[in-house]
Every structure is written in structure tokens, then in C-alpha cells.
CSV table of C-alpha atoms in Angstrom, one decimal:
chain,number,residue,atom,x,y,z
A,1,ASP,CA,-9.7,-40.3,-33.4
A,2,SER,CA,-11.5,-37.5,-35.3
A,3,GLY,CA,-14.2,-39.8,-36.7
A,4,VAL,CA,-13.3,-39.0,-40.3
A,5,THR,CA,-12.1,-42.1,-42.2
A,6,GLN,CA,-9.9,-42.0,-45.2
A,7,THR,CA,-8.9,-45.0,-47.4
A,8,PRO,CA,-6.4,-46.1,-48.4
A,9,LYS,CA,-3.7,-44.8,-46.1
A,10,HIS,CA,-1.0,-45.3,-48.6
A,11,LEU,CA,-1.1,-45.6,-52.4
A,12,ILE,CA,1.8,-46.1,-54.8
A,13,THR,CA,1.0,-45.8,-58.5
A,14,ALA,CA,2.7,-45.0,-61.8
A,15,THR,CA,2.5,-41.9,-63.9
A,16,GLY,CA,-0.4,-41.6,-66.2
A,17,GLN,CA,-2.6,-43.8,-63.9
A,18,ARG,CA,-5.9,-42.9,-62.2
A,19,VAL,CA,-6.7,-43.4,-58.5
A,20,THR,CA,-9.7,-42.8,-56.3
A,21,LEU,CA,-9.4,-41.7,-52.7
A,22,ARG,CA,-12.3,-42.2,-50.3
A,23,CYS,CA,-13.5,-40.3,-47.3
A,24,SER,CA,-16.3,-41.0,-44.8
A,25,PRO,CA,-17.2,-38.0,-42.8
A,26,ARG,CA,-18.0,-37.9,-39.1
A,27,SER,CA,-21.5,-39.1,-38.3
A,28,GLY,CA,-23.9,-36.2,-38.8
A,29,ASP,CA,-21.5,-34.0,-40.8
A,30,LEU,CA,-22.8,-32.7,-44.1
A,31,SER,CA,-19.7,-30.9,-45.4
A,32,VAL,CA,-16.7,-32.6,-46.8
A,33,TYR,CA,-13.5,-30.7,-47.7
A,34,TRP,CA,-10.5,-32.0,-49.6
A,35,TYR,CA,-6.9,-30.7,-49.2
A,36,GLN,CA,-3.6,-31.4,-50.8
A,37,GLN,CA,-0.4,-31.2,-48.8
A,38,SER,CA,2.9,-31.5,-50.6
A,39,LEU,CA,6.1,-32.3,-48.7
A,40,ASP,CA,6.8,-29.7,-46.0
A,41,GLN,CA,4.1,-27.4,-47.4
A,42,GLY,CA,0.8,-26.0,-46.1
A,43,LEU,CA,-2.6,-27.4,-46.8
A,44,GLN,CA,-4.0,-26.3,-50.2
A,45,PHE,CA,-7.8,-26.3,-50.4
A,46,LEU,CA,-9.1,-28.3,-53.3
A,47,ILE,CA,-12.9,-28.6,-53.1
A,48,HIS,CA,-15.8,-28.4,-50.7
A,49,TYR,CA,-19.1,-30.4,-50.9
A,50,TYR,CA,-22.1,-29.8,-48.7
A,51,ASN,CA,-24.9,-32.4,-48.7
A,52,GLY,CA,-24.0,-33.6,-52.1
A,53,GLU,CA,-23.6,-30.3,-53.8
A,54,GLU,CA,-20.3,-28.7,-54.7
A,55,ARG,CA,-19.9,-25.4,-52.7
A,56,ALA,CA,-16.4,-24.2,-53.6
A,57,LYS,CA,-13.4,-25.0,-55.6
A,58,GLY,CA,-9.8,-24.1,-54.8
A,59,ASN,CA,-6.8,-24.6,-57.0
A,60,ILE,CA,-8.0,-28.0,-58.2
A,61,LEU,CA,-6.5,-29.3,-61.4
A,62,GLU,CA,-8.8,-30.3,-64.2
A,63,ARG,CA,-7.3,-33.8,-64.0
A,64,PHE,CA,-8.8,-34.0,-60.5
A,65,SER,CA,-12.5,-34.4,-59.7
A,66,ALA,CA,-14.6,-35.2,-56.7
A,67,GLN,CA,-18.1,-36.0,-55.7
A,68,GLN,CA,-20.2,-36.5,-52.6
A,69,PHE,CA,-22.7,-39.4,-52.6
A,70,PRO,CA,-26.2,-39.6,-51.0
A,71,ASP,CA,-24.7,-41.4,-48.0
A,72,LEU,CA,-22.4,-38.3,-47.6
A,73,HIS,CA,-19.1,-40.2,-48.3
A,74,SER,CA,-16.9,-38.5,-50.8
A,75,GLU,CA,-14.4,-39.6,-53.4
A,76,LEU,CA,-11.5,-37.7,-54.9
A,77,ASN,CA,-10.5,-38.9,-58.4
A,78,LEU,CA,-7.0,-38.1,-59.6
A,79,SER,CA,-6.2,-39.0,-63.2
A,80,SER,CA,-3.3,-38.8,-65.7
A,81,LEU,CA,-1.1,-38.7,-62.6
A,82,GLU,CA,2.2,-36.9,-62.7
A,83,LEU,CA,5.2,-37.1,-60.3
A,84,GLY,CA,4.2,-33.7,-58.9
A,85,ASP,CA,0.9,-35.1,-57.7
A,86,SER,CA,2.7,-37.1,-55.0
A,87,ALA,CA,1.4,-35.6,-51.7
A,88,LEU,CA,-0.7,-36.2,-48.7
A,89,TYR,CA,-4.4,-35.8,-49.4
A,90,PHE,CA,-6.7,-34.9,-46.5
A,91,CYS,CA,-10.4,-35.0,-46.1
A,92,ALA,CA,-12.1,-33.0,-43.4
A,93,SER,CA,-15.8,-32.8,-42.4
A,94,SER,CA,-18.0,-30.3,-40.6
A,95,VAL,CA,-21.6,-30.1,-39.5
A,96,ALA,CA,-22.6,-27.1,-41.5
A,97,ASP,CA,-21.4,-25.4,-44.6
A,98,GLN,CA,-20.1,-22.1,-43.1
A,99,ASN,CA,-18.2,-20.9,-40.0
A,100,THR,CA,-17.9,-24.3,-38.4
A,101,GLU,CA,-15.1,-26.4,-37.1
A,102,ALA,CA,-13.7,-29.0,-39.5
A,103,PHE,CA,-12.2,-32.3,-38.4
A,104,PHE,CA,-9.6,-34.1,-40.4
A,105,GLY,CA,-8.9,-37.6,-41.3
A,106,GLN,CA,-5.5,-39.3,-41.2
A,107,GLY,CA,-4.9,-38.7,-44.9
A,108,THR,CA,-3.9,-40.7,-47.9
A,109,ARG,CA,-0.3,-40.6,-48.8
A,110,LEU,CA,0.0,-40.8,-52.6
A,111,THR,CA,3.3,-41.6,-54.3
A,112,VAL,CA,3.5,-41.4,-58.0
A,113,VAL,CA,6.5,-43.2,-59.5
B,1,GLY,CA,-8.1,-14.0,-52.7
B,2,GLN,CA,-7.8,-14.0,-48.9
B,3,GLN,CA,-4.7,-15.4,-47.4
B,4,LEU,CA,-3.4,-16.2,-44.0
B,5,ASN,CA,0.2,-15.4,-43.0
B,6,GLN,CA,1.7,-16.9,-39.9
B,7,SER,CA,4.8,-15.9,-38.0
B,8,PRO,CA,7.2,-17.0,-37.0
B,9,GLN,CA,7.8,-19.5,-39.8
B,10,SER,CA,9.6,-21.7,-37.3
B,11,MET,CA,11.0,-21.6,-33.8
B,12,PHE,CA,13.2,-23.5,-31.5
B,13,ILE,CA,12.5,-23.2,-27.8
B,14,GLN,CA,13.6,-24.7,-24.6
B,15,GLU,CA,11.3,-27.0,-22.7
B,16,GLY,CA,9.4,-25.0,-20.1
B,17,GLU,CA,9.4,-21.8,-22.1
B,18,ASP,CA,6.2,-20.0,-23.3
B,19,VAL,CA,5.5,-19.7,-27.0
B,20,SER,CA,3.7,-17.1,-29.0
B,21,MET,CA,2.7,-17.1,-32.6
B,22,ASN,CA,0.3,-15.2,-34.7
B,23,CYS,CA,-1.8,-15.3,-37.9
B,24,THR,CA,-2.7,-12.3,-40.0
B,25,SER,CA,-4.9,-11.5,-42.9
B,26,SER,CA,-5.4,-8.5,-45.1
B,27,SER,CA,-9.2,-9.0,-44.8
B,28,ILE,CA,-11.5,-9.9,-42.0
B,29,PHE,CA,-12.4,-13.3,-40.8
B,30,ASN,CA,-15.5,-14.2,-38.8
B,31,THR,CA,-14.0,-17.4,-37.4
B,32,TRP,CA,-10.5,-18.4,-36.5
B,33,LEU,CA,-9.3,-21.9,-35.8
B,34,TRP,CA,-6.0,-23.2,-34.6
B,35,TYR,CA,-4.8,-26.7,-35.6
B,36,LYS,CA,-1.7,-28.8,-34.7
B,37,GLN,CA,-0.3,-31.3,-37.2
B,38,ASP,CA,2.2,-34.0,-36.3
B,39,PRO,CA,4.4,-35.4,-39.0
B,40,GLY,CA,2.4,-37.6,-41.4
B,41,GLU,CA,-0.8,-37.1,-39.5
B,42,GLY,CA,-4.0,-35.1,-40.1
B,43,PRO,CA,-4.4,-31.7,-38.4
B,44,VAL,CA,-6.1,-31.7,-35.0
B,45,LEU,CA,-8.3,-28.9,-34.0
B,46,LEU,CA,-7.0,-27.1,-30.9
B,47,ILE,CA,-9.2,-24.0,-30.4
B,48,ALA,CA,-12.0,-22.3,-32.2
B,49,LEU,CA,-12.8,-18.6,-31.9
B,50,TYR,CA,-16.0,-17.0,-33.1
B,51,LYS,CA,-16.1,-13.5,-31.7
B,52,ALA,CA,-13.8,-10.5,-32.0
B,53,GLY,CA,-11.8,-10.0,-28.8
B,54,GLU,CA,-12.6,-13.6,-27.6
B,55,LEU,CA,-9.9,-15.2,-25.5
B,56,THR,CA,-10.2,-19.0,-25.2
B,57,SER,CA,-8.1,-21.6,-23.4
B,58,ASN,CA,-7.5,-25.3,-23.9
B,59,GLY,CA,-5.2,-26.5,-21.2
B,60,ARG,CA,-1.8,-24.8,-21.7
B,61,LEU,CA,-3.0,-23.2,-24.9
B,62,THR,CA,-4.7,-19.8,-25.2
B,63,ALA,CA,-5.9,-18.2,-28.4
B,64,GLN,CA,-7.3,-14.8,-29.1
B,65,PHE,CA,-9.5,-13.4,-31.8
B,66,GLY,CA,-8.0,-10.0,-32.7
B,67,ILE,CA,-10.2,-7.0,-32.3
B,68,THR,CA,-9.7,-5.9,-35.9
B,69,ARG,CA,-10.8,-9.4,-37.0
B,70,LYS,CA,-7.7,-9.6,-39.2
B,71,ASP,CA,-5.5,-11.5,-36.8
B,72,SER,CA,-5.4,-14.1,-34.2
B,73,PHE,CA,-2.8,-15.2,-31.7
B,74,LEU,CA,-1.9,-18.6,-30.1
B,75,ASN,CA,0.1,-18.9,-26.9
B,76,ILE,CA,1.5,-22.1,-25.4
B,77,SER,CA,2.6,-21.9,-21.8
B,78,ALA,CA,5.3,-24.1,-20.2
B,79,SER,CA,6.1,-26.0,-23.4
B,80,ILE,CA,6.8,-29.7,-23.3
B,81,PRO,CA,8.5,-32.0,-25.9
B,82,SER,CA,5.1,-33.2,-27.3
B,83,ASP,CA,4.3,-29.7,-28.3
B,84,VAL,CA,6.6,-30.2,-31.3
B,85,GLY,CA,4.7,-30.0,-34.6
B,86,ILE,CA,3.3,-27.5,-37.1
B,87,TYR,CA,0.6,-25.1,-35.9
B,88,PHE,CA,-1.8,-23.8,-38.5
B,89,CYS,CA,-4.4,-21.1,-38.3
B,90,ALA,CA,-7.5,-21.5,-40.5
B,91,GLY,CA,-10.8,-20.0,-41.2
B,92,PRO,CA,-13.6,-19.6,-43.7
B,93,THR,CA,-13.1,-16.8,-46.2
B,94,THR,CA,-15.5,-13.9,-46.1
B,95,SER,CA,-15.1,-12.6,-49.6
B,96,GLY,CA,-15.8,-14.3,-52.9
B,97,THR,CA,-16.6,-18.0,-52.8
B,98,TYR,CA,-16.7,-19.5,-49.3
B,99,LYS,CA,-13.5,-21.4,-48.8
B,100,TYR,CA,-11.9,-22.9,-45.7
B,101,ILE,CA,-8.3,-21.9,-45.9
B,102,PHE,CA,-5.1,-22.5,-43.9
B,103,GLY,CA,-2.2,-20.3,-42.9
B,104,THR,CA,1.4,-21.0,-43.9
B,105,GLY,CA,2.1,-22.7,-40.6
B,106,THR,CA,4.5,-22.2,-37.7
B,107,ARG,CA,6.9,-25.1,-37.1
B,108,LEU,CA,7.7,-25.6,-33.4
B,109,LYS,CA,10.7,-27.5,-32.1
B,110,VAL,CA,11.2,-28.0,-28.4
B,111,LEU,CA,14.6,-28.7,-27.0
B,112,ALA,CA,14.6,-30.8,-23.9
């Protein structure tokens, strides 16, 4: 158990809908990272928050947004969902914002039908 | 932007054999991390490297931070069936906006 909690584990929704994925980082970690992993693909970096502030963006679609709350949990919002958004979404956390080890949650499997 | 390329892409080996894989970048990294991912699970951190030339072991796993800082290597000795999975290298980028990126992965299959 990495200490990073993601909910829900599975999500099935229809095209055009909006969903929210939630991540609770390890106790004491200030950084949260979000990744997307499509079937049999690598992990694509989406966005990084540190202590409530956005630090970096990857190839995140405009339909996607995220935030980190004062209690350090984070949410990834996906809207106007398309079939191609079906993927595993992972959250990771680390203590600092640079050059530190990141620990991953179990992921949320999103299926868009 | 910076990218991490891993080789081989996949490999089949016999149980008991040693395994070697590597990760390369066109630009330097200050930290290299190796993760293993089982199907449908989150990546699990295996080894972290912070210094050029560093050699670090974790049980049957040994990883090295390349002297040029543009590559890293992971070796698994005496492979067992539970070593099956995808191995990723990762690291924080050193140019442009700081990002924590992953390599393309090496898929390992162990034949009993």
C-alpha cells in the first residue's frame, strides 16, 4: 500500500458527460501528479500541483482540469467525455516539488461508452 | 521536450536468467527512478538514483545512474515468475517546465 488513495476505482459513463476523480496523497506529501494511461501505453503526464499551486502542465486537454485543495487532496475533472478518454488515471504524490520519489495510487479506470 | 526511451521494448526470458534493460535520454537528468507496474495496478517504486555513477541495489534488482547523466540501467538477477510486468524509468525534467516524465516501458515476460 503506497498510502495514496484514489476514488473511485472504476467509473463507467456516457459520452458527453463530466466526471470527477479524487486523490488523497500520502500523509506529509505536498505534491500531487496526475497521469493518464491508455490501453497498453505508457504514462502520460497531465498536471502537477504543489501545496495548492499548479506547477506544471503536460499534454492535458482543455476539457480536463484539476485542483489541489487546502487539505492537499486533489481532484481531476474530465468533461465532455469522448470514447478516447477511456483510460486508467493515476495520481501520485511526493514530499517536495522537485527531484523526489513519487508514489502512485491504484488508479481509476474510466470507461466511456 | 525531454523524452525517455527504453530498450528493449519487450523481452521473454527463462526463469532463473538475468535481465538487463536501459533507459536513455537526449538530455541530462538529475534523478532516475525505476518503477514496476503489474496489469491494472499503479506503478511501484523500485529504486531511486540521485548521483551520476551511483549503483544501488534492492534485493535482486540493481540500477545504475549513467556517468553521462543521460542514461540509466536496471538489472534483475535470477528472474522469477513474479518479475513479470512492465518496468518504467522516470525522472524529473531538467529543461523547460519541471515535469515528472516516464519512459516508454520494457515489458518483461518470464517463462517458467
